[in-house]
Amino acid sequence: MLKKYAQLIVRQGVNLQKGQDLVISADVECAPLVKEIAKEAYKAGARDVIPDYSDETLTRLRYENNEVDYFKEVPDYIKHLRNDYALKHAAIVTITSANPELLKGIDPQKVMARSVAMHTECNVFYDHLDRMIDRWCIVGAPSLKWANKVFPDMSDEEAMEALWNAIYHVTYVDTEDPIATWDKHRQSFEERVKILNEMKIKTLHYTNDLGTDLYVSMNKGYLFAGGGSYTTDGVYSFPNMPTEEIFSSPDYLKTEGIVYASMPLNYNGSLVEDFYIRFKDGRAVEYDAKSGRDTLASIIESDEGAHYLGEVALVPYDSPIRETGILFYNTLFDENAACHLALGKGFSECIEGGYDMNFDQLKEKGVNNSVTHVDFMIGTKDLSITAITEDGEEKPIFINGCFAF
C-alpha cells in the first residue's frame, strides 16, 4: 500500500517529468514514505530527489526557547533550498503529519512571524507555487501523536494502522488501480466546473442553522477549478491529495454578513474552535471563538489582506472524507469534508487571464493578495447555497449540504 501511495503521489500528485528534481519536505517520522517516493521518482526519471527533513520535537523546542524577533528571520540555507530549486522548476511534495497540538500554548505571534518571514524571504518559491509555475502536492502520513489524537481510545499500533487505512481510503489508494481512479475523479470535477463557469454567477448566498447568513460576490471573469490544475508548462497535476473541492476566488471587497465555522481549525498546531467571522465591505470586522481566539486573531491580523477572503470552496457533505466519520484535525483532510472559505491570498487560476497578471493586476480584478492563506470549514448537513446570476436569476448550488446538480 505504501508503494501504491508513493506511485500515486509521483505519477498523479506532482506528475513528475523526466529530468526534473523533486524536493520532499517531511518530518523525520515520515522517512519510510519519503524513501518510497524517492524510489518511484527515480523510476519516473527524476534527476535528483532532495529530502528536506524536520523534527517535531525540535520545532517545539525552538518556539519555546526563542522570542518573536527570532522568527522574523529565515536562515540562508532555507532560502537557498526553496528559492534555488524553484528557479530550477523542481517539483515539491510536502508530507503533513504534525501533532494537531504541537504548538499548543505557543504565542501565535511567533508562528505568524515565521510564516510572514518565510513568504517574504522565500518569495520566488511561493510565487512559483501560487502562480502554478511549479508543480506541488501536499499529502498526509501518520505520526504517532497525530494518530493518538484522532483515535484516542486505541493502542499506539492500532491508531497508526487506523490512520494509515483512513488516508489510503480517502486518497483511493485502496482501489484496484488508484491512478485510473484519479483519472475518473478528475472527470467528475470537470463536469461540475463547466456548469459553474457557464452560470455567470454574481453572488453566492450561504445559509444554515448555525447562523451563517453570508453573501459572497464573484469577480467578472471568475473561473472555478477543481481536482487538479495545469502548470504554466501545460502539465496537469493534483496539488492536494485527497481533494474533493471545487473552488474559486471571490471579489475580495464584496463579502457581507456572518459565517460560523462548522469544524475546528488546526493552525500550525493550535486549535481554534466554535468561531465566527462577520464581514462588511469584504473585510472581517468582528470575530470570536470559544477557544483559540488569539490564534484566530493572529491569522486575521497578519496583514491587511488576511482580513479578506481569497477562496470559496464547494465540497458536498456526502464526500468520502465526511463519510468516514473521522475528524482528522488536519486542514488537508478536514477541508475536503466540508465547504470552506479561506482568508488571505486568492488564486491566479481563478480569473480569466490570471496566469499572465502580476499581483497588482490580480487585485484590480478583485483577487485578494496576502502573505497567508488559511482555510476554515463552514459546511453542514443543512447548508444552502444559492447563486444569484448576472441576469437576476436565483439558482440552487447546494441543497441540504450537497450539490443540486
Coordinates of C-alpha atoms in Angstrom, one line a residue:
M1 CA 0.0 0.0 0.0
L2 CA 2.9 2.4 0.8
K3 CA 4.3 1.7 -2.7
K4 CA 1.0 2.3 -4.4
Y5 CA 0.6 5.6 -2.4
A6 CA 4.1 6.7 -3.5
Q7 CA 3.4 5.8 -7.1
L8 CA 0.2 7.9 -7.0
I9 CA 2.0 10.9 -5.4
V10 CA 4.7 10.8 -8.1
R11 CA 2.6 10.0 -11.1
Q12 CA -0.6 12.0 -10.4
G13 CA 0.2 14.2 -7.4
V14 CA 3.2 16.1 -8.9
N15 CA 3.2 14.3 -12.3
L16 CA 7.0 14.3 -12.2
Q17 CA 8.6 14.8 -15.6
K18 CA 11.8 13.1 -16.8
G19 CA 14.9 15.1 -15.8
Q20 CA 13.1 17.1 -13.1
D21 CA 14.2 17.5 -9.5
L22 CA 11.9 16.6 -6.6
V23 CA 12.1 18.2 -3.2
I24 CA 10.3 16.3 -0.4
S25 CA 9.6 18.2 2.9
A26 CA 8.6 15.9 5.8
D27 CA 9.1 15.2 9.4
V28 CA 11.7 12.5 10.2
E29 CA 8.9 10.2 11.3
C30 CA 7.7 10.0 7.7
A31 CA 11.1 8.7 6.4
P32 CA 9.6 5.4 5.1
L33 CA 7.2 7.2 2.8
V34 CA 9.9 9.7 1.7
K35 CA 12.1 6.7 0.7
E36 CA 9.3 5.1 -1.3
I37 CA 8.5 8.4 -3.1
A38 CA 12.2 8.7 -3.9
K39 CA 12.2 5.2 -5.4
E40 CA 9.2 6.0 -7.6
A41 CA 10.6 9.4 -8.6
Y42 CA 13.8 7.9 -9.9
K43 CA 11.7 5.3 -11.8
A44 CA 9.9 8.2 -13.4
G45 CA 13.2 9.7 -14.5
A46 CA 13.9 12.2 -11.7
R47 CA 17.3 13.9 -12.0
D48 CA 17.6 14.2 -8.2
V49 CA 15.5 13.7 -5.0
I50 CA 16.2 16.1 -2.2
P51 CA 14.8 15.3 1.3
D52 CA 14.1 18.3 3.5
Y53 CA 13.6 16.8 6.9
S54 CA 12.3 18.5 10.1
D55 CA 11.6 17.2 13.6
E56 CA 8.5 17.9 15.7
T57 CA 10.3 17.9 19.0
L58 CA 13.0 20.3 17.8
T59 CA 10.3 22.6 16.3
R60 CA 8.5 22.8 19.6
L61 CA 11.8 23.5 21.5
R62 CA 12.7 26.2 19.0
Y63 CA 9.4 28.0 19.7
E64 CA 9.6 27.6 23.4
N65 CA 13.1 29.0 23.7
N66 CA 13.1 32.0 21.3
E67 CA 11.4 35.3 21.3
V68 CA 9.2 36.7 18.5
D69 CA 12.1 38.6 16.8
Y70 CA 14.0 35.3 16.2
F71 CA 11.2 34.1 13.9
K72 CA 11.3 37.2 11.8
E73 CA 14.5 36.0 10.1
V74 CA 14.9 33.0 7.8
P75 CA 18.3 31.1 7.7
D76 CA 20.1 31.4 4.4
Y77 CA 20.1 27.6 3.8
I78 CA 16.3 27.5 3.9
K79 CA 16.1 30.5 1.5
H80 CA 18.5 28.9 -0.9
L81 CA 16.9 25.4 -0.7
R82 CA 13.5 26.9 -1.6
N83 CA 14.3 29.7 -4.0
D84 CA 17.1 28.0 -5.9
Y85 CA 15.1 24.8 -6.5
A86 CA 12.1 26.9 -7.6
L87 CA 14.3 28.5 -10.2
K88 CA 15.2 25.0 -11.4
H89 CA 11.4 24.2 -11.5
A90 CA 11.7 21.4 -9.1
A91 CA 8.5 19.6 -8.1
I92 CA 7.6 19.9 -4.4
V93 CA 6.0 17.2 -2.2
T94 CA 5.0 18.2 1.3
I95 CA 4.1 15.5 3.7
T96 CA 1.8 16.7 6.5
S97 CA 1.9 14.6 9.7
A98 CA 2.1 17.1 12.6
N99 CA 0.6 16.5 16.0
P100 CA -2.5 18.7 16.0
E101 CA -1.4 20.1 19.4
L102 CA 2.2 20.6 18.5
L103 CA 2.2 24.3 19.2
K104 CA -0.5 24.4 21.9
G105 CA 0.3 27.2 24.3
I106 CA 2.9 28.8 22.0
D107 CA 2.5 32.5 21.4
P108 CA 0.7 32.7 18.0
Q109 CA 2.6 35.8 17.1
K110 CA 5.7 33.6 16.9
V111 CA 4.0 31.3 14.5
M112 CA 2.7 34.1 12.3
A113 CA 6.1 35.9 12.4
R114 CA 7.7 32.8 10.9
S115 CA 5.0 32.4 8.3
V116 CA 5.4 36.1 7.2
A117 CA 9.2 35.8 7.1
M118 CA 9.1 32.6 5.1
H119 CA 6.7 34.1 2.5
T120 CA 8.8 37.2 2.3
E121 CA 12.3 35.7 2.1
C122 CA 11.3 32.7 0.0
N123 CA 9.2 34.8 -2.3
V124 CA 10.4 33.1 -5.5
F125 CA 9.4 29.7 -4.1
Y126 CA 5.9 30.8 -3.1
D127 CA 5.4 32.9 -6.2
H128 CA 6.1 29.8 -8.4
L129 CA 3.6 27.8 -6.3
D130 CA 0.9 30.4 -6.2
R131 CA 1.1 31.1 -9.9
M132 CA 1.3 27.4 -10.8
I133 CA 4.7 27.8 -12.4
D134 CA 6.0 24.8 -10.5
R135 CA 4.1 21.6 -9.5
W136 CA 3.5 20.8 -5.9
C137 CA 1.5 18.3 -3.9
I138 CA 0.5 18.1 -0.2
V139 CA -0.1 14.6 1.2
G140 CA -0.6 13.1 4.6
A141 CA 1.2 10.4 6.6
P142 CA 0.6 9.4 10.2
S143 CA 2.7 10.4 13.1
L144 CA 2.1 8.7 16.4
K145 CA 0.8 11.8 18.2
W146 CA -1.5 12.6 15.3
A147 CA -2.8 9.1 15.3
N148 CA -3.4 9.2 19.1
K149 CA -5.3 12.5 18.7
V150 CA -7.6 11.1 16.0
F151 CA -8.1 7.7 17.7
P152 CA -7.6 8.3 21.4
D153 CA -9.2 5.0 22.5
M154 CA -6.8 2.8 20.6
S155 CA -3.4 1.5 21.3
D156 CA -0.5 3.2 19.5
E157 CA -0.2 0.4 17.0
E158 CA -4.0 0.3 16.3
A159 CA -4.2 4.0 16.0
M160 CA -1.3 4.2 13.5
E161 CA -2.9 1.4 11.4
A162 CA -6.3 3.0 11.5
L163 CA -4.9 6.4 10.4
W164 CA -2.9 4.8 7.6
N165 CA -6.1 2.9 6.4
A166 CA -8.1 6.1 6.6
I167 CA -5.6 8.0 4.5
Y168 CA -5.4 5.2 1.9
H169 CA -9.2 5.1 1.7
V170 CA -9.8 8.9 1.1
T171 CA -6.9 9.0 -1.4
Y172 CA -8.4 6.0 -3.2
V173 CA -5.1 4.0 -2.7
D174 CA -7.2 1.1 -1.6
T175 CA -8.8 0.7 -5.0
E176 CA -7.5 -1.8 -7.6
D177 CA -5.9 0.9 -9.8
P178 CA -5.5 4.2 -7.9
I179 CA -4.1 6.1 -10.9
A180 CA -7.1 5.1 -13.1
T181 CA -9.4 6.0 -10.2
W182 CA -7.9 9.5 -10.0
D183 CA -8.4 9.9 -13.8
K184 CA -12.1 9.3 -13.2
H185 CA -12.1 11.6 -10.2
R186 CA -10.7 14.3 -12.5
Q187 CA -13.6 13.8 -15.0
S188 CA -16.3 14.3 -12.3
F189 CA -14.7 17.6 -11.3
E190 CA -14.5 18.9 -14.8
E191 CA -18.3 18.3 -15.4
R192 CA -19.3 20.5 -12.4
V193 CA -16.7 23.1 -13.1
K194 CA -18.1 23.6 -16.6
I195 CA -21.6 24.2 -15.2
L196 CA -20.4 26.7 -12.6
N197 CA -18.3 28.6 -15.1
E198 CA -21.1 28.9 -17.6
M199 CA -23.6 30.1 -14.9
K200 CA -22.4 33.7 -14.8
I201 CA -22.7 34.0 -11.0
K202 CA -22.8 37.4 -9.5
T203 CA -23.3 36.4 -5.8
L204 CA -23.4 33.3 -3.7
H205 CA -25.7 33.3 -0.7
Y206 CA -24.9 30.9 2.2
T207 CA -27.3 30.0 5.0
N208 CA -27.6 27.2 7.6
D209 CA -28.9 26.6 11.1
L210 CA -25.6 27.5 12.8
G211 CA -26.5 31.1 11.9
T212 CA -24.5 31.6 8.8
D213 CA -26.0 34.2 6.5
L214 CA -23.3 35.3 4.1
Y215 CA -23.3 36.9 0.7
V216 CA -20.1 36.4 -1.4
S217 CA -19.8 38.2 -4.7
M218 CA -17.8 36.7 -7.6
N219 CA -15.5 38.6 -9.9
K220 CA -16.3 39.2 -13.5
G221 CA -14.4 36.6 -15.5
Y222 CA -14.3 34.3 -12.4
L223 CA -13.2 30.7 -13.0
F224 CA -14.0 27.7 -10.8
A225 CA -11.4 25.0 -10.7
G226 CA -11.4 21.6 -9.1
G227 CA -9.4 18.4 -8.7
G228 CA -6.1 19.3 -10.3
S229 CA -4.6 22.1 -12.2
Y230 CA -2.3 22.8 -15.2
T231 CA 1.0 24.4 -14.5
T232 CA 2.1 27.0 -17.0
D233 CA 4.1 24.4 -19.0
G234 CA 0.8 22.6 -19.7
V235 CA 1.3 19.6 -17.3
Y236 CA -1.7 18.5 -15.2
S237 CA -1.2 17.6 -11.6
F238 CA -3.1 17.4 -8.2
P239 CA -1.8 19.9 -5.6
N240 CA -3.8 18.2 -2.9
M241 CA -4.3 14.5 -2.1
P242 CA -7.0 14.0 -1.1
T243 CA -9.2 16.5 -2.8
E244 CA -12.9 16.8 -3.1
E245 CA -13.3 20.6 -3.6
I246 CA -14.3 22.9 -6.4
F247 CA -13.0 26.4 -5.7
S248 CA -12.7 29.9 -6.9
S249 CA -11.5 33.3 -5.7
P250 CA -14.3 35.8 -4.9
D251 CA -14.3 39.6 -5.2
Y252 CA -12.5 40.3 -2.0
L253 CA -14.2 43.7 -1.4
K254 CA -17.8 42.4 -1.6
T255 CA -18.4 39.9 1.1
E256 CA -21.3 40.8 3.5
G257 CA -22.7 39.0 6.6
I258 CA -21.7 36.4 9.1
V259 CA -20.3 32.9 8.8
Y260 CA -19.9 30.2 11.5
A261 CA -17.3 27.6 11.4
S262 CA -18.6 24.0 11.4
M263 CA -15.4 22.3 12.4
P264 CA -12.3 23.1 14.5
L265 CA -9.4 24.9 12.7
N266 CA -6.0 23.5 13.3
Y267 CA -3.5 26.2 12.5
N268 CA 0.2 25.3 12.9
G269 CA -0.6 23.0 15.8
S270 CA -3.1 25.3 17.6
L271 CA -6.8 24.6 17.6
V272 CA -9.5 27.3 17.1
E273 CA -13.0 26.0 18.0
D274 CA -16.6 27.3 17.7
F275 CA -15.8 30.6 16.0
Y276 CA -17.5 33.1 13.7
I277 CA -16.4 35.9 11.5
R278 CA -18.5 38.9 10.4
F279 CA -17.7 40.7 7.1
K280 CA -18.6 44.2 5.9
D281 CA -17.4 45.5 2.5
G282 CA -15.4 42.4 2.2
R283 CA -13.4 42.9 5.4
A284 CA -13.5 40.8 8.6
V285 CA -14.8 43.4 11.1
E286 CA -15.7 41.1 14.0
Y287 CA -14.8 37.6 15.1
D288 CA -14.7 35.5 18.2
A289 CA -14.1 31.9 19.2
K290 CA -14.9 29.6 22.2
S291 CA -11.2 28.7 22.3
G292 CA -8.2 29.7 20.3
R293 CA -9.3 33.3 19.7
D294 CA -5.7 34.6 20.0
T295 CA -4.7 32.2 17.2
L296 CA -7.6 33.4 15.0
A297 CA -6.6 37.0 15.7
S298 CA -3.0 36.3 14.7
I299 CA -4.3 34.9 11.3
I300 CA -6.6 37.8 10.6
E301 CA -4.2 40.5 11.8
S302 CA -1.2 39.0 9.9
D303 CA -1.6 41.6 7.2
E304 CA -4.4 43.7 5.6
G305 CA -5.1 41.0 3.0
A306 CA -5.8 38.4 5.7
H307 CA -8.9 40.4 6.6
Y308 CA -10.5 39.4 3.3
L309 CA -11.5 36.2 1.5
G310 CA -9.2 34.6 -1.1
E311 CA -11.2 31.4 -1.7
V312 CA -14.7 29.9 -1.8
A313 CA -14.7 26.1 -2.0
L314 CA -17.6 23.8 -2.6
V315 CA -17.4 20.3 -1.0
P316 CA -20.5 18.1 -0.7
Y317 CA -21.5 16.9 2.8
D318 CA -21.5 13.3 1.5
S319 CA -17.8 13.4 0.4
P320 CA -15.8 10.3 1.1
I321 CA -13.9 12.1 3.9
R322 CA -17.1 13.1 5.7
E323 CA -18.5 9.6 5.3
T324 CA -15.5 8.2 7.3
G325 CA -16.9 10.0 10.3
I326 CA -13.3 10.9 11.3
L327 CA -12.3 14.4 12.4
F328 CA -8.6 14.5 11.3
Y329 CA -7.6 17.7 13.0
N330 CA -5.7 18.4 9.8
T331 CA -6.8 21.0 7.3
L332 CA -5.7 19.0 4.2
F333 CA -8.2 16.3 5.2
D334 CA -10.9 18.2 7.0
E335 CA -11.3 20.9 4.3
N336 CA -12.3 18.1 2.0
A337 CA -15.1 17.0 4.3
A338 CA -17.0 20.3 4.1
C339 CA -17.5 23.5 2.2
H340 CA -14.9 26.1 3.3
L341 CA -13.7 29.6 2.8
A342 CA -10.2 30.9 3.1
L343 CA -8.8 34.1 4.5
G344 CA -5.9 35.6 2.5
K345 CA -4.4 35.0 -0.8
G346 CA -6.5 34.2 -3.9
F347 CA -5.6 32.2 -6.9
S348 CA -4.4 33.5 -10.3
E349 CA -6.0 30.5 -12.0
C350 CA -9.4 31.6 -10.8
I351 CA -9.8 34.6 -13.1
E352 CA -9.7 34.7 -16.9
G353 CA -6.1 35.5 -18.0
G354 CA -4.9 35.4 -14.4
Y355 CA -1.7 33.5 -15.1
D356 CA -0.5 36.5 -17.2
M357 CA -1.2 39.0 -14.4
N358 CA 1.0 40.2 -11.6
F359 CA -0.4 40.6 -8.0
D360 CA -1.4 44.2 -8.5
Q361 CA -3.3 43.4 -11.7
L362 CA -5.0 40.4 -10.0
K363 CA -6.0 42.7 -7.2
E364 CA -7.5 45.2 -9.6
K365 CA -9.7 42.3 -10.9
G366 CA -10.8 41.5 -7.4
V367 CA -8.4 38.7 -6.5
N368 CA -7.1 39.1 -3.0
N369 CA -3.4 39.2 -2.0
S370 CA -1.8 38.3 1.3
V371 CA 1.1 36.6 2.9
T372 CA -1.2 33.9 4.2
H373 CA -4.0 31.6 3.1
V374 CA -5.9 29.8 5.8
D375 CA -8.9 27.6 5.1
F376 CA -11.8 27.2 7.6
M377 CA -14.7 24.8 7.3
I378 CA -18.3 26.0 7.1
G379 CA -20.2 23.1 5.5
T380 CA -23.1 21.5 7.3
K381 CA -25.8 18.9 6.6
D382 CA -28.3 21.7 6.1
L383 CA -26.1 24.2 4.2
S384 CA -27.9 26.0 1.4
I385 CA -26.0 27.9 -1.3
T386 CA -28.0 29.9 -3.8
A387 CA -26.4 31.6 -6.8
I388 CA -27.7 34.9 -7.9
T389 CA -26.7 35.3 -11.6
E390 CA -25.9 38.4 -13.6
D391 CA -29.4 38.5 -15.0
G392 CA -31.0 38.3 -11.6
E393 CA -32.0 34.6 -11.6
E394 CA -31.6 32.5 -8.4
K395 CA -30.3 29.0 -8.9
P396 CA -29.6 26.4 -6.2
I397 CA -26.0 25.3 -6.0
F398 CA -26.3 23.4 -2.7
I399 CA -29.4 21.9 -1.1
N400 CA -29.0 20.2 2.3
G401 CA -25.3 20.3 2.2
C402 CA -24.8 18.7 -1.3
F403 CA -24.7 19.8 -4.9
A404 CA -28.0 20.5 -6.5
F405 CA -26.7 19.2 -9.9

